[in-house]
Amino acid sequence: MSETNKIYTLPKLEYDYKDLAPYMSEEQLQIHHGKHHQAYVDGANGILQKLDKARKENADLDLKSTLKELSFNIGGHLMHSLFWGNLAPEGKGGGAKPGGRLAEVLTKEFGSVERFTKEFTQAAVSTEGSGWAALTYCKLTARPIIMQVEKHNANVYPMFTILMVVDVFEHAYYIDYKNDRAKFVDAFFHIANWNAVNIRLERLLDACS
Ligand code: MN
């Protein structure tokens, strides 16, 4: 993800809108990426502009609400950018089982990949309101930890790295699954790009060693 000109930009997907069907339909993905994610990008850039302007004019701003909105929009942009990167069309990177060091780390922590999948599913399905389930890695304890994220407020503790996320805002699945979030989370595993998650983990472990 590279940001230029001191603004945020919508990342291009590495697959076409239609490629994640039937697990994520073309319409669902197009609206999610092209409308919702774009709105976070535009929102963040708009607030940064507003801050620049106020500073230039030495004007007062309601910083509490402005920074809350800034954080929400930047969080939305970064979380969605991660999300698109850990998806791939089924059979073309999506849906296989975790391998490599990811499989080792998950098996050591959870007992088995199946047990991890079960816990991650439960975390995603039970996230309150709008949010995310995230597989993170804590560098202090050298353990993978599943976290629930409210709205886009990822727990950005300095020693935590996010390896994989699934968006459980209703806007992520409503067109395809109506209010059946559990069905969407099941579908997610058909298009989860474990290789990308494994690469992220390996980079992190190599940097730590
Ligand atoms: Mn979303």
Tab-separated table of C-alpha atoms and ligand atoms in Angstrom:
chain	number	residue	atom	x	y	z
A	1	MET	CA	0.000	0.000	0.000
A	2	SER	CA	1.680	3.211	-1.056
A	3	GLU	CA	0.243	6.617	-0.366
A	4	THR	CA	1.448	9.564	-2.423
A	5	ASN	CA	0.940	13.308	-2.434
A	6	LYS	CA	0.174	13.230	1.262
A	7	ILE	CA	-3.291	11.817	0.625
A	8	TYR	CA	-4.870	8.381	0.925
A	9	THR	CA	-5.785	6.503	-2.237
A	10	LEU	CA	-8.074	3.567	-2.935
A	11	PRO	CA	-5.914	0.494	-3.611
A	12	LYS	CA	-6.545	-1.494	-6.793
A	13	LEU	CA	-7.652	-5.071	-6.228
A	14	GLU	CA	-5.503	-7.946	-7.451
A	15	TYR	CA	-8.621	-9.646	-8.848
A	16	ASP	CA	-11.737	-8.536	-10.695
A	17	TYR	CA	-14.991	-7.725	-8.929
A	18	LYS	CA	-16.571	-10.883	-10.336
A	19	ASP	CA	-13.730	-13.212	-9.294
A	20	LEU	CA	-14.778	-13.917	-5.712
A	21	ALA	CA	-18.243	-15.178	-6.665
A	22	PRO	CA	-20.225	-17.075	-5.586
A	23	TYR	CA	-18.843	-16.402	-2.091
A	24	MET	CA	-18.789	-12.654	-2.627
A	25	SER	CA	-20.839	-11.424	-5.557
A	26	GLU	CA	-19.663	-8.889	-8.117
A	27	GLU	CA	-22.261	-6.381	-6.916
A	28	GLN	CA	-21.340	-6.867	-3.264
A	29	LEU	CA	-17.610	-6.444	-3.885
A	30	GLN	CA	-18.034	-3.532	-6.275
A	31	ILE	CA	-20.151	-1.542	-3.828
A	32	HIS	CA	-17.961	-2.483	-0.879
A	33	HIS	CA	-14.709	-1.480	-2.572
A	34	GLY	CA	-15.891	1.244	-4.934
A	35	LYS	CA	-18.373	2.973	-2.629
A	36	HIS	CA	-17.728	2.121	1.024
A	37	HIS	CA	-13.945	1.932	0.948
A	38	GLN	CA	-13.799	4.955	-1.369
A	39	ALA	CA	-15.905	6.878	1.150
A	40	TYR	CA	-13.350	6.214	3.913
A	41	VAL	CA	-10.537	7.390	1.637
A	42	ASP	CA	-12.440	10.547	0.689
A	43	GLY	CA	-13.499	11.090	4.290
A	44	ALA	CA	-9.937	10.888	5.623
A	45	ASN	CA	-8.578	13.195	2.905
A	46	GLY	CA	-11.393	15.686	3.487
A	47	ILE	CA	-10.668	15.900	7.206
A	48	LEU	CA	-6.943	16.322	6.602
A	49	GLN	CA	-7.788	19.210	4.262
A	50	LYS	CA	-10.062	20.704	6.890
A	51	LEU	CA	-7.240	20.473	9.453
A	52	ASP	CA	-4.759	22.097	7.031
A	53	LYS	CA	-7.176	24.930	6.360
A	54	ALA	CA	-7.900	25.567	10.038
A	55	ARG	CA	-4.185	25.599	10.842
A	56	LYS	CA	-3.453	28.013	8.023
A	57	GLU	CA	-6.210	30.354	9.180
A	58	ASN	CA	-5.448	29.706	12.821
A	59	ALA	CA	-9.141	28.855	13.217
A	60	ASP	CA	-10.652	26.717	15.964
A	61	LEU	CA	-12.031	23.273	15.240
A	62	ASP	CA	-14.075	20.845	17.278
A	63	LEU	CA	-11.064	18.578	17.625
A	64	LYS	CA	-12.898	15.902	19.562
A	65	SER	CA	-15.350	15.162	16.781
A	66	THR	CA	-12.874	15.913	13.981
A	67	LEU	CA	-10.242	13.505	15.273
A	68	LYS	CA	-12.847	10.846	16.002
A	69	GLU	CA	-14.013	11.105	12.394
A	70	LEU	CA	-10.424	11.121	11.126
A	71	SER	CA	-9.595	8.005	13.105
A	72	PHE	CA	-12.762	6.251	11.871
A	73	ASN	CA	-11.986	7.012	8.229
A	74	ILE	CA	-8.269	6.202	8.351
A	75	GLY	CA	-9.084	3.014	10.244
A	76	GLY	CA	-11.656	2.112	7.605
A	77	HIS	CA	-9.167	2.679	4.822
A	78	LEU	CA	-6.375	0.640	6.437
A	79	MET	CA	-8.596	-2.246	7.557
A	80	HIS	CA	-10.211	-2.567	4.120
A	81	SER	CA	-6.798	-2.434	2.428
A	82	LEU	CA	-5.730	-5.386	4.580
A	83	PHE	CA	-8.998	-7.219	3.918
A	84	TRP	CA	-8.718	-7.089	0.099
A	85	GLY	CA	-5.167	-8.415	0.375
A	86	ASN	CA	-6.185	-11.458	2.345
A	87	LEU	CA	-8.811	-12.500	-0.201
A	88	ALA	CA	-8.281	-14.400	-3.445
A	89	PRO	CA	-10.490	-16.276	-5.919
A	90	GLU	CA	-11.187	-19.856	-4.855
A	91	GLY	CA	-8.662	-22.198	-6.421
A	92	LYS	CA	-6.388	-19.271	-7.316
A	93	GLY	CA	-4.942	-18.661	-3.880
A	94	GLY	CA	-8.263	-18.595	-2.072
A	95	GLY	CA	-9.684	-21.349	0.071
A	96	ALA	CA	-6.743	-23.702	0.485
A	97	LYS	CA	-5.591	-24.570	3.977
A	98	PRO	CA	-3.036	-22.524	5.925
A	99	GLY	CA	0.471	-23.802	5.291
A	100	GLY	CA	4.083	-23.046	6.149
A	101	ARG	CA	4.933	-21.326	9.380
A	102	LEU	CA	1.379	-20.028	9.689
A	103	ALA	CA	0.113	-23.596	10.058
A	104	GLU	CA	2.837	-24.303	12.627
A	105	VAL	CA	2.078	-21.197	14.669
A	106	LEU	CA	-1.684	-21.793	14.585
A	107	THR	CA	-1.350	-25.468	15.485
A	108	LYS	CA	0.983	-24.683	18.382
A	109	GLU	CA	-1.376	-22.064	19.787
A	110	PHE	CA	-4.809	-23.495	19.062
A	111	GLY	CA	-4.071	-27.226	18.954
A	112	SER	CA	-5.117	-27.487	15.314
A	113	VAL	CA	-5.960	-25.328	12.321
A	114	GLU	CA	-9.554	-26.568	12.648
A	115	ARG	CA	-9.745	-25.292	16.215
A	116	PHE	CA	-8.364	-21.908	15.080
A	117	THR	CA	-10.964	-21.754	12.306
A	118	LYS	CA	-13.724	-22.511	14.804
A	119	GLU	CA	-12.574	-19.813	17.235
A	120	PHE	CA	-12.044	-17.248	14.474
A	121	THR	CA	-15.529	-17.965	13.113
A	122	GLN	CA	-17.061	-17.524	16.560
A	123	ALA	CA	-15.148	-14.264	17.028
A	124	ALA	CA	-16.403	-12.917	13.694
A	125	VAL	CA	-20.003	-14.006	14.186
A	126	SER	CA	-20.183	-12.588	17.718
A	127	THR	CA	-18.461	-9.231	17.100
A	128	GLU	CA	-20.946	-6.701	18.442
A	129	GLY	CA	-22.519	-4.315	15.953
A	130	SER	CA	-20.132	-3.221	13.218
A	131	GLY	CA	-16.556	-4.393	13.336
A	132	TRP	CA	-13.963	-6.932	12.367
A	133	ALA	CA	-12.436	-10.179	13.523
A	134	ALA	CA	-8.666	-10.044	13.318
A	135	LEU	CA	-5.927	-12.616	13.586
A	136	THR	CA	-3.067	-10.752	15.210
A	137	TYR	CA	0.398	-11.685	16.351
A	138	CYS	CA	1.728	-10.390	19.655
A	139	LYS	CA	5.470	-9.938	19.490
A	140	LEU	CA	5.814	-9.718	23.274
A	141	THR	CA	4.445	-13.194	23.864
A	142	ALA	CA	5.157	-14.672	20.424
A	143	ARG	CA	1.535	-15.825	20.244
A	144	PRO	CA	-1.150	-15.428	17.590
A	145	ILE	CA	-4.190	-13.837	19.232
A	146	ILE	CA	-7.695	-13.419	17.795
A	147	MET	CA	-9.173	-10.011	18.475
A	148	GLN	CA	-12.547	-8.426	17.942
A	149	VAL	CA	-12.416	-4.907	16.566
A	150	GLU	CA	-15.248	-2.440	17.195
A	151	LYS	CA	-15.989	-0.270	14.175
A	152	HIS	CA	-12.530	0.290	12.675
A	153	ASN	CA	-10.790	0.805	15.986
A	154	ALA	CA	-8.208	-1.924	15.633
A	155	ASN	CA	-6.301	-2.395	18.829
A	156	VAL	CA	-3.183	-0.819	17.510
A	157	TYR	CA	-0.981	-1.788	20.405
A	158	PRO	CA	2.610	-1.214	19.332
A	159	MET	CA	3.637	-4.842	19.755
A	160	PHE	CA	0.698	-6.263	17.814
A	161	THR	CA	0.628	-6.920	14.093
A	162	ILE	CA	-2.568	-7.757	12.220
A	163	LEU	CA	-2.150	-10.801	9.986
A	164	MET	CA	-5.703	-11.265	8.691
A	165	VAL	CA	-9.080	-9.577	9.023
A	166	VAL	CA	-12.665	-10.259	8.076
A	167	ASP	CA	-15.095	-7.382	7.775
A	168	VAL	CA	-18.356	-8.013	9.595
A	169	PHE	CA	-20.004	-4.637	9.021
A	170	GLU	CA	-23.417	-5.395	7.501
A	171	HIS	CA	-22.322	-3.538	4.371
A	172	ALA	CA	-19.782	-6.343	3.805
A	173	TYR	CA	-22.395	-9.053	3.275
A	174	TYR	CA	-25.931	-7.694	3.203
A	175	ILE	CA	-26.415	-7.874	-0.570
A	176	ASP	CA	-25.352	-11.536	-0.651
A	177	TYR	CA	-26.461	-12.898	2.699
A	178	LYS	CA	-28.941	-10.386	4.119
A	179	ASN	CA	-28.564	-10.573	7.902
A	180	ASP	CA	-26.956	-14.051	7.903
A	181	ARG	CA	-23.466	-13.116	9.059
A	182	ALA	CA	-22.578	-16.721	9.900
A	183	LYS	CA	-23.152	-17.744	6.288
A	184	PHE	CA	-20.874	-14.930	5.121
A	185	VAL	CA	-18.120	-15.957	7.529
A	186	ASP	CA	-18.340	-19.555	6.250
A	187	ALA	CA	-18.056	-18.209	2.710
A	188	PHE	CA	-15.025	-16.123	3.692
A	189	PHE	CA	-12.992	-19.286	4.263
A	190	HIS	CA	-13.508	-20.247	0.600
A	191	ILE	CA	-11.759	-17.056	-0.500
A	192	ALA	CA	-9.260	-16.547	2.331
A	193	ASN	CA	-5.782	-16.116	0.892
A	194	TRP	CA	-3.720	-18.102	3.395
A	195	ASN	CA	-0.542	-17.671	1.419
A	196	ALA	CA	-0.772	-13.899	1.808
A	197	VAL	CA	-1.374	-14.315	5.543
A	198	ASN	CA	1.578	-16.690	5.791
A	199	ILE	CA	3.849	-14.233	3.975
A	200	ARG	CA	2.852	-11.472	6.392
A	201	LEU	CA	3.630	-13.746	9.353
A	202	GLU	CA	6.984	-14.884	7.885
A	203	ARG	CA	8.086	-11.284	7.293
A	204	LEU	CA	7.202	-10.459	10.880
A	205	LEU	CA	8.975	-13.505	12.342
A	206	ASP	CA	12.068	-12.859	10.223
A	207	ALA	CA	12.133	-9.235	11.378
A	208	CYS	CA	11.845	-10.373	15.011
A	209	SER	CA	14.618	-12.967	14.841
B	1	MN	MN	-16.341	-2.785	4.953
